[in-house]
C-alpha atoms as a PDB file:
ATOM      1  CA  MET A   1      12.377   9.939  12.129  1.00  0.00           C
ATOM      2  CA  GLN A   2       8.916  10.498  13.586  1.00  0.00           C
ATOM      3  CA  ALA A   3       6.145   8.215  12.612  1.00  0.00           C
ATOM      4  CA  VAL A   4       2.428   8.987  12.133  1.00  0.00           C
ATOM      5  CA  VAL A   5      -0.215   6.215  12.499  1.00  0.00           C
ATOM      6  CA  LEU A   6      -3.746   6.748  11.262  1.00  0.00           C
ATOM      7  CA  ALA A   7      -6.039   5.045  13.672  1.00  0.00           C
ATOM      8  CA  ALA A   8      -9.163   7.034  13.979  1.00  0.00           C
ATOM      9  CA  GLY A   9     -11.721   4.945  12.006  1.00  0.00           C
ATOM     10  CA  LYS A  10     -14.663   2.929  13.179  1.00  0.00           C
ATOM     11  CA  GLY A  11     -13.779  -0.202  11.300  1.00  0.00           C
ATOM     12  CA  THR A  12     -17.309  -0.751  10.039  1.00  0.00           C
ATOM     13  CA  ARG A  13     -16.266  -3.450   7.604  1.00  0.00           C
ATOM     14  CA  LEU A  14     -14.646  -5.375  10.417  1.00  0.00           C
ATOM     15  CA  LYS A  15     -17.894  -5.990  12.224  1.00  0.00           C
ATOM     16  CA  PRO A  16     -18.661  -7.920  14.354  1.00  0.00           C
ATOM     17  CA  LEU A  17     -15.004  -7.684  15.497  1.00  0.00           C
ATOM     18  CA  THR A  18     -15.501  -3.953  16.099  1.00  0.00           C
ATOM     19  CA  ASP A  19     -18.850  -4.118  17.892  1.00  0.00           C
ATOM     20  CA  ASP A  20     -17.266  -3.213  21.130  1.00  0.00           C
ATOM     21  CA  LYS A  21     -13.835  -1.771  20.193  1.00  0.00           C
ATOM     22  CA  PRO A  22     -12.111   0.509  17.653  1.00  0.00           C
ATOM     23  CA  LYS A  23     -10.344  -1.171  14.723  1.00  0.00           C
ATOM     24  CA  GLY A  24      -6.858  -0.648  16.071  1.00  0.00           C
ATOM     25  CA  MET A  25      -7.694  -2.793  19.142  1.00  0.00           C
ATOM     26  CA  VAL A  26      -8.965  -5.889  17.208  1.00  0.00           C
ATOM     27  CA  GLU A  27      -6.578  -8.676  18.189  1.00  0.00           C
ATOM     28  CA  VAL A  28      -4.434 -10.335  15.502  1.00  0.00           C
ATOM     29  CA  ASN A  29      -2.431 -13.279  16.670  1.00  0.00           C
ATOM     30  CA  GLY A  30      -2.734 -12.252  20.324  1.00  0.00           C
ATOM     31  CA  GLN A  31      -1.962  -8.604  19.990  1.00  0.00           C
ATOM     32  CA  PRO A  32      -4.006  -5.473  19.050  1.00  0.00           C
ATOM     33  CA  LEU A  33      -3.649  -4.505  15.409  1.00  0.00           C
ATOM     34  CA  LEU A  34      -1.925  -1.286  16.474  1.00  0.00           C
ATOM     35  CA  ALA A  35       0.796  -3.183  18.403  1.00  0.00           C
ATOM     36  CA  HIS A  36       1.852  -4.848  15.136  1.00  0.00           C
ATOM     37  CA  VAL A  37       2.045  -1.409  13.507  1.00  0.00           C
ATOM     38  CA  PHE A  38       4.068   0.091  16.314  1.00  0.00           C
ATOM     39  CA  ASP A  39       6.449  -2.821  16.333  1.00  0.00           C
ATOM     40  CA  GLN A  40       7.169  -2.338  12.659  1.00  0.00           C
ATOM     41  CA  LEU A  41       7.789   1.411  13.086  1.00  0.00           C
ATOM     42  CA  ILE A  42       9.959   0.979  16.072  1.00  0.00           C
ATOM     43  CA  GLY A  43      11.980  -1.558  14.115  1.00  0.00           C
ATOM     44  CA  LEU A  44      12.557   1.277  11.660  1.00  0.00           C
ATOM     45  CA  ASN A  45      13.944   3.431  14.454  1.00  0.00           C
ATOM     46  CA  ALA A  46      10.813   5.736  14.919  1.00  0.00           C
ATOM     47  CA  SER A  47      11.799   8.418  17.385  1.00  0.00           C
ATOM     48  CA  GLU A  48       8.113   9.131  18.285  1.00  0.00           C
ATOM     49  CA  LEU A  49       4.765   7.658  17.468  1.00  0.00           C
ATOM     50  CA  ILE A  50       2.132  10.168  16.681  1.00  0.00           C
ATOM     51  CA  VAL A  51      -1.252   8.330  16.655  1.00  0.00           C
ATOM     52  CA  ILE A  52      -4.246   9.854  15.126  1.00  0.00           C
ATOM     53  CA  VAL A  53      -7.311   8.654  17.117  1.00  0.00           C
ATOM     54  CA  GLY A  54     -11.000   9.318  16.948  1.00  0.00           C
ATOM     55  CA  TYR A  55     -13.618   6.624  17.331  1.00  0.00           C
ATOM     56  CA  GLN A  56     -13.491   5.130  20.922  1.00  0.00           C
ATOM     57  CA  LYS A  57     -10.065   6.782  21.321  1.00  0.00           C
ATOM     58  CA  GLU A  58     -10.123   6.148  25.126  1.00  0.00           C
ATOM     59  CA  ASP A  59      -9.691   2.387  24.470  1.00  0.00           C
ATOM     60  CA  ILE A  60      -6.498   3.006  22.536  1.00  0.00           C
ATOM     61  CA  ILE A  61      -5.103   5.626  24.904  1.00  0.00           C
ATOM     62  CA  SER A  62      -5.789   3.641  28.090  1.00  0.00           C
ATOM     63  CA  HIS A  63      -4.210   0.440  26.601  1.00  0.00           C
ATOM     64  CA  PHE A  64      -0.920   1.979  25.240  1.00  0.00           C
ATOM     65  CA  GLY A  65      -0.510   5.032  27.401  1.00  0.00           C
ATOM     66  CA  ASP A  66       2.161   7.570  26.715  1.00  0.00           C
ATOM     67  CA  GLU A  67       4.887   5.155  25.404  1.00  0.00           C
ATOM     68  CA  TYR A  68       5.300   1.822  23.733  1.00  0.00           C
ATOM     69  CA  ARG A  69       8.599  -0.128  24.051  1.00  0.00           C
ATOM     70  CA  ASP A  70      10.273   3.010  25.401  1.00  0.00           C
ATOM     71  CA  THR A  71       9.174   5.012  22.356  1.00  0.00           C
ATOM     72  CA  PRO A  72       7.012   8.108  23.208  1.00  0.00           C
ATOM     73  CA  ILE A  73       3.428   8.300  21.946  1.00  0.00           C
ATOM     74  CA  THR A  74       1.638  11.557  21.186  1.00  0.00           C
ATOM     75  CA  TYR A  75      -2.093  11.398  20.413  1.00  0.00           C
ATOM     76  CA  ALA A  76      -3.891  13.715  18.013  1.00  0.00           C
ATOM     77  CA  HIS A  77      -7.743  13.668  17.791  1.00  0.00           C
ATOM     78  CA  GLN A  78      -9.466  13.560  14.471  1.00  0.00           C
ATOM     79  CA  ARG A  79     -13.034  14.749  15.387  1.00  0.00           C
ATOM     80  CA  ASP A  80     -14.612  13.873  12.047  1.00  0.00           C
ATOM     81  CA  GLN A  81     -13.504  10.949   9.892  1.00  0.00           C
ATOM     82  CA  ALA A  82     -13.291  12.926   6.663  1.00  0.00           C
ATOM     83  CA  GLY A  83     -10.546  11.149   4.813  1.00  0.00           C
ATOM     84  CA  LEU A  84      -6.825  10.385   5.049  1.00  0.00           C
ATOM     85  CA  ALA A  85      -5.600  13.842   4.070  1.00  0.00           C
ATOM     86  CA  HIS A  86      -7.855  15.294   6.779  1.00  0.00           C
ATOM     87  CA  ALA A  87      -6.521  12.815   9.278  1.00  0.00           C
ATOM     88  CA  LEU A  88      -2.951  13.645   8.479  1.00  0.00           C
ATOM     89  CA  LEU A  89      -3.462  17.343   9.029  1.00  0.00           C
ATOM     90  CA  THR A  90      -4.224  16.623  12.672  1.00  0.00           C
ATOM     91  CA  ALA A  91      -0.525  15.565  13.031  1.00  0.00           C
ATOM     92  CA  GLU A  92       0.853  18.692  11.460  1.00  0.00           C
ATOM     93  CA  GLU A  93       1.641  20.610  14.622  1.00  0.00           C
ATOM     94  CA  HIS A  94       3.638  17.692  15.988  1.00  0.00           C
ATOM     95  CA  ILE A  95       5.870  17.165  12.942  1.00  0.00           C
ATOM     96  CA  ASP A  96       9.399  18.599  12.891  1.00  0.00           C
ATOM     97  CA  ASP A  97      10.910  17.135   9.730  1.00  0.00           C
ATOM     98  CA  ASP A  98      10.617  14.205   7.323  1.00  0.00           C
ATOM     99  CA  PHE A  99       8.394  11.430   8.743  1.00  0.00           C
ATOM    100  CA  MET A 100       6.939   8.034   8.162  1.00  0.00           C
ATOM    101  CA  LEU A 101       3.210   7.470   7.737  1.00  0.00           C
ATOM    102  CA  MET A 102       1.576   4.095   8.140  1.00  0.00           C
ATOM    103  CA  LEU A 103      -2.135   3.205   8.047  1.00  0.00           C
ATOM    104  CA  GLY A 104      -3.201   1.648  11.276  1.00  0.00           C
ATOM    105  CA  ASP A 105      -4.803  -1.414   9.811  1.00  0.00           C
ATOM    106  CA  ASN A 106      -1.864  -2.749   7.727  1.00  0.00           C
ATOM    107  CA  ILE A 107       0.389  -5.592   8.770  1.00  0.00           C
ATOM    108  CA  PHE A 108       3.649  -5.792   6.757  1.00  0.00           C
ATOM    109  CA  ARG A 109       6.495  -8.160   6.460  1.00  0.00           C
ATOM    110  CA  ALA A 110       8.276  -6.288   3.745  1.00  0.00           C
ATOM    111  CA  ASN A 111      11.127  -3.986   2.722  1.00  0.00           C
ATOM    112  CA  LEU A 112       9.873  -0.894   4.583  1.00  0.00           C
ATOM    113  CA  GLU A 113      13.460   0.149   5.313  1.00  0.00           C
ATOM    114  CA  ASP A 114      14.106   0.687   1.672  1.00  0.00           C
ATOM    115  CA  VAL A 115      11.503   3.452   1.716  1.00  0.00           C
ATOM    116  CA  VAL A 116      13.094   5.139   4.751  1.00  0.00           C
ATOM    117  CA  ASN A 117      16.509   4.848   3.253  1.00  0.00           C
ATOM    118  CA  ARG A 118      15.296   6.465  -0.016  1.00  0.00           C
ATOM    119  CA  GLN A 119      13.768   9.301   1.884  1.00  0.00           C
ATOM    120  CA  GLN A 120      17.015   9.925   3.868  1.00  0.00           C
ATOM    121  CA  GLU A 121      19.036  10.239   0.623  1.00  0.00           C
ATOM    122  CA  ASN A 122      17.637  13.867   0.452  1.00  0.00           C
ATOM    123  CA  ARG A 123      16.840  13.652  -3.234  1.00  0.00           C
ATOM    124  CA  THR A 124      13.185  12.898  -2.869  1.00  0.00           C
ATOM    125  CA  ASP A 125      10.177  14.698  -1.273  1.00  0.00           C
ATOM    126  CA  ALA A 126       8.241  11.556  -0.668  1.00  0.00           C
ATOM    127  CA  ALA A 127       8.612   7.720  -1.158  1.00  0.00           C
ATOM    128  CA  PHE A 128       5.942   5.005  -1.120  1.00  0.00           C
ATOM    129  CA  LEU A 129       5.928   1.226  -0.941  1.00  0.00           C
ATOM    130  CA  VAL A 130       3.934   0.014  -3.846  1.00  0.00           C
ATOM    131  CA  GLU A 131       2.817  -3.409  -5.160  1.00  0.00           C
ATOM    132  CA  GLU A 132       1.257  -4.897  -8.254  1.00  0.00           C
ATOM    133  CA  VAL A 133      -2.209  -6.402  -7.808  1.00  0.00           C
ATOM    134  CA  PRO A 134      -4.547  -8.024 -10.219  1.00  0.00           C
ATOM    135  CA  TYR A 135      -6.173  -5.330 -12.369  1.00  0.00           C
ATOM    136  CA  GLU A 136      -9.646  -6.326 -11.060  1.00  0.00           C
ATOM    137  CA  GLN A 137      -8.503  -5.414  -7.561  1.00  0.00           C
ATOM    138  CA  ALA A 138      -6.748  -2.180  -8.471  1.00  0.00           C
ATOM    139  CA  SER A 139      -9.863  -0.041  -8.285  1.00  0.00           C
ATOM    140  CA  ARG A 140      -9.909  -0.679  -4.413  1.00  0.00           C
ATOM    141  CA  TYR A 141      -6.696   1.372  -3.915  1.00  0.00           C
ATOM    142  CA  GLY A 142      -4.827   4.449  -4.919  1.00  0.00           C
ATOM    143  CA  VAL A 143      -3.307   3.559  -8.332  1.00  0.00           C
ATOM    144  CA  CYS A 144       0.051   4.887  -9.423  1.00  0.00           C
ATOM    145  CA  ASN A 145       1.727   5.629 -12.779  1.00  0.00           C
ATOM    146  CA  THR A 146       5.520   5.835 -12.836  1.00  0.00           C
ATOM    147  CA  ASN A 147       8.071   7.011 -15.286  1.00  0.00           C
ATOM    148  CA  GLU A 148      11.153   5.198 -16.533  1.00  0.00           C
ATOM    149  CA  TYR A 149      13.067   6.336 -13.387  1.00  0.00           C
ATOM    150  CA  GLY A 150      10.637   4.810 -10.915  1.00  0.00           C
ATOM    151  CA  GLU A 151       9.155   8.249  -9.991  1.00  0.00           C
ATOM    152  CA  ILE A 152       5.507   8.484  -9.416  1.00  0.00           C
ATOM    153  CA  VAL A 153       3.912  10.859 -11.967  1.00  0.00           C
ATOM    154  CA  ASP A 154       0.204  10.335 -11.303  1.00  0.00           C
ATOM    155  CA  VAL A 155      -2.068   8.948  -8.466  1.00  0.00           C
ATOM    156  CA  VAL A 156      -5.702   8.157  -8.888  1.00  0.00           C
ATOM    157  CA  GLU A 157      -7.870   7.130  -5.879  1.00  0.00           C
ATOM    158  CA  LYS A 158     -10.033   4.041  -6.446  1.00  0.00           C
ATOM    159  CA  PRO A 159     -10.611   4.628 -10.203  1.00  0.00           C
ATOM    160  CA  ASP A 160     -13.390   2.827 -12.003  1.00  0.00           C
ATOM    161  CA  ASP A 161     -10.914   2.079 -14.850  1.00  0.00           C
ATOM    162  CA  PRO A 162      -7.425   1.782 -13.303  1.00  0.00           C
ATOM    163  CA  PRO A 163      -4.584   3.188 -15.501  1.00  0.00           C
ATOM    164  CA  SER A 164      -2.248   0.595 -14.089  1.00  0.00           C
ATOM    165  CA  ASN A 165      -2.114  -2.279 -11.449  1.00  0.00           C
ATOM    166  CA  LEU A 166       0.501  -0.551  -9.364  1.00  0.00           C
ATOM    167  CA  VAL A 167      -1.094   0.523  -6.066  1.00  0.00           C
ATOM    168  CA  MET A 168      -0.002   2.321  -2.829  1.00  0.00           C
ATOM    169  CA  THR A 169       0.208  -0.084   0.083  1.00  0.00           C
ATOM    170  CA  GLY A 170      -0.263   2.024   3.223  1.00  0.00           C
ATOM    171  CA  PHE A 171       3.408   2.921   4.089  1.00  0.00           C
ATOM    172  CA  TYR A 172       4.907   6.234   3.038  1.00  0.00           C
ATOM    173  CA  THR A 173       7.570   8.710   3.897  1.00  0.00           C
ATOM    174  CA  PHE A 174       7.129  12.477   3.431  1.00  0.00           C
ATOM    175  CA  THR A 175       8.678  15.895   3.979  1.00  0.00           C
ATOM    176  CA  PRO A 176       6.412  18.421   5.724  1.00  0.00           C
ATOM    177  CA  ALA A 177       5.501  19.747   2.196  1.00  0.00           C
ATOM    178  CA  ILE A 178       2.631  17.165   2.287  1.00  0.00           C
ATOM    179  CA  PHE A 179       0.886  19.294   4.815  1.00  0.00           C
ATOM    180  CA  HIS A 180       0.823  22.314   2.478  1.00  0.00           C
ATOM    181  CA  ALA A 181      -0.722  20.114  -0.207  1.00  0.00           C
ATOM    182  CA  ALA A 182      -3.306  18.599   2.153  1.00  0.00           C
ATOM    183  CA  HIS A 183      -4.595  22.049   3.076  1.00  0.00           C
ATOM    184  CA  LEU A 184      -5.387  22.616  -0.577  1.00  0.00           C
ATOM    185  CA  VAL A 185      -7.246  19.345  -1.141  1.00  0.00           C
ATOM    186  CA  GLN A 186     -11.012  19.628  -1.904  1.00  0.00           C
ATOM    187  CA  PRO A 187     -13.617  16.985  -1.028  1.00  0.00           C
ATOM    188  CA  SER A 188     -13.714  14.096  -3.485  1.00  0.00           C
ATOM    189  CA  ASP A 189     -16.867  12.545  -5.017  1.00  0.00           C
ATOM    190  CA  ARG A 190     -16.896  10.360  -1.959  1.00  0.00           C
ATOM    191  CA  GLY A 191     -17.038  13.550   0.228  1.00  0.00           C
ATOM    192  CA  GLU A 192     -13.570  12.888   1.732  1.00  0.00           C
ATOM    193  CA  TYR A 193     -10.273  14.704   1.609  1.00  0.00           C
ATOM    194  CA  GLU A 194      -8.129  12.065  -0.082  1.00  0.00           C
ATOM    195  CA  LEU A 195      -4.412  11.575   0.538  1.00  0.00           C
ATOM    196  CA  SER A 196      -3.928  10.704  -3.100  1.00  0.00           C
ATOM    197  CA  ASP A 197      -5.184  14.166  -4.086  1.00  0.00           C
ATOM    198  CA  ALA A 198      -2.595  15.774  -1.805  1.00  0.00           C
ATOM    199  CA  ILE A 199       0.059  13.567  -3.306  1.00  0.00           C
ATOM    200  CA  ASP A 200      -1.145  14.539  -6.824  1.00  0.00           C
ATOM    201  CA  LEU A 201      -0.725  18.227  -5.784  1.00  0.00           C
ATOM    202  CA  LEU A 202       2.876  17.540  -4.806  1.00  0.00           C
ATOM    203  CA  ILE A 203       3.505  15.958  -8.139  1.00  0.00           C
ATOM    204  CA  GLN A 204       2.009  18.847  -9.971  1.00  0.00           C
ATOM    205  CA  SER A 205       4.172  21.299  -8.099  1.00  0.00           C
ATOM    206  CA  GLY A 206       7.275  19.559  -9.313  1.00  0.00           C
ATOM    207  CA  ARG A 207       8.143  17.450  -6.263  1.00  0.00           C
ATOM    208  CA  THR A 208       9.942  14.143  -6.613  1.00  0.00           C
ATOM    209  CA  ILE A 209       8.124  11.083  -5.400  1.00  0.00           C
ATOM    210  CA  ASP A 210       9.717   7.641  -5.675  1.00  0.00           C
ATOM    211  CA  ALA A 211       7.932   4.238  -5.768  1.00  0.00           C
ATOM    212  CA  ILE A 212       9.705   1.332  -4.082  1.00  0.00           C
ATOM    213  CA  ARG A 213       8.360  -2.060  -5.135  1.00  0.00           C
ATOM    214  CA  MET A 214       7.420  -4.237  -2.257  1.00  0.00           C
ATOM    215  CA  ASP A 215       9.493  -7.255  -1.466  1.00  0.00           C
ATOM    216  CA  GLY A 216       7.474  -9.399   1.003  1.00  0.00           C
ATOM    217  CA  TRP A 217       3.866  -9.209   1.865  1.00  0.00           C
ATOM    218  CA  ARG A 218       1.263  -7.082   3.579  1.00  0.00           C
ATOM    219  CA  ILE A 219      -2.387  -7.564   4.568  1.00  0.00           C
ATOM    220  CA  ASP A 220      -4.738  -4.651   4.827  1.00  0.00           C
ATOM    221  CA  VAL A 221      -7.032  -5.791   7.680  1.00  0.00           C
ATOM    222  CA  GLY A 222     -10.358  -4.391   6.370  1.00  0.00           C
ATOM    223  CA  TYR A 223     -12.660  -7.432   6.791  1.00  0.00           C
ATOM    224  CA  PRO A 224     -12.843 -10.299   9.303  1.00  0.00           C
ATOM    225  CA  GLU A 225     -11.449 -12.705   6.810  1.00  0.00           C
ATOM    226  CA  ASP A 226      -8.341 -10.496   6.454  1.00  0.00           C
ATOM    227  CA  ARG A 227      -7.809 -10.680  10.167  1.00  0.00           C
ATOM    228  CA  ASP A 228      -7.873 -14.508   9.814  1.00  0.00           C
ATOM    229  CA  LYS A 229      -5.471 -14.428   6.932  1.00  0.00           C
ATOM    230  CA  ALA A 230      -3.007 -12.116   8.869  1.00  0.00           C
ATOM    231  CA  GLU A 231      -3.158 -14.514  11.877  1.00  0.00           C
ATOM    232  CA  GLU A 232      -2.386 -17.433   9.656  1.00  0.00           C
ATOM    233  CA  ARG A 233       0.536 -15.752   8.035  1.00  0.00           C
ATOM    234  CA  LEU A 234       2.033 -14.594  11.288  1.00  0.00           C
ATOM    235  CA  GLN A 235       1.628 -18.054  12.848  1.00  0.00           C
ATOM    236  CA  GLU A 236       3.372 -19.622   9.939  1.00  0.00           C
ATOM    237  CA  LEU A 237       6.316 -17.179  10.597  1.00  0.00           C
ATOM    238  CA  ASP A 238       6.286 -18.110  14.275  1.00  0.00           C
ATOM    239  CA  GLU A 239       6.410 -21.769  13.436  1.00  0.00           C
ATOM    240  CA  ALA A 240       9.089 -21.555  10.828  1.00  0.00           C
ATOM    241  CA  PRO A 241      12.479 -22.984  11.848  1.00  0.00           C
ATOM    242  CA  ALA A 242      15.203 -20.500  12.390  1.00  0.00           C
ATOM    243  CA  GLU A 243      17.711 -20.289   9.509  1.00  0.00           C
END
């Protein structure tokens, strides 16, 4: 399965760590953030990494080149950072079949393989890893509602009054149908083409989208203190005795 990585952003909230580099090149525990993302996807048997680049893309391309750990890399350029659905569309011409999507600023130690396995059962059009967060934090994310079967029936991007505390985590699997939906998305109040709006269009068209509850942890490296927290968690894993 191919894997798309969204890594075009400036990382404004990560300043001063991004004063001289793009977000994906910020080091976490001795490696660029993107290396952690690539390692996770290769561990899931990604056949190709399609990396969406934009801001200071030369730094990313010169560092990683055209392959990482024997897995080929294809770069697609997002000229304007206009939202995640907009970024995803830059990968459309490179996608052949079902694919994984990971945000390039997330570090996971979780059950990502459960999402991939659910997608490969061929009964779902998309699957997401989701987690419960405190209600006061839910407004920072895409918030999901699910039915009794664990299928997602509604997604709301960063709502002022969250309908639940179940949020998307930054790891997804899709069929190419997501591209048709992304083409139909209109700019949100934030002026961006939101991935959650494309997902909602899939739901409205009768597609099946499954929510997989996260078992483990993830850190969204959005601020310098998140980088520090991620380093601490990874170092704890490195120091833990082997079972």
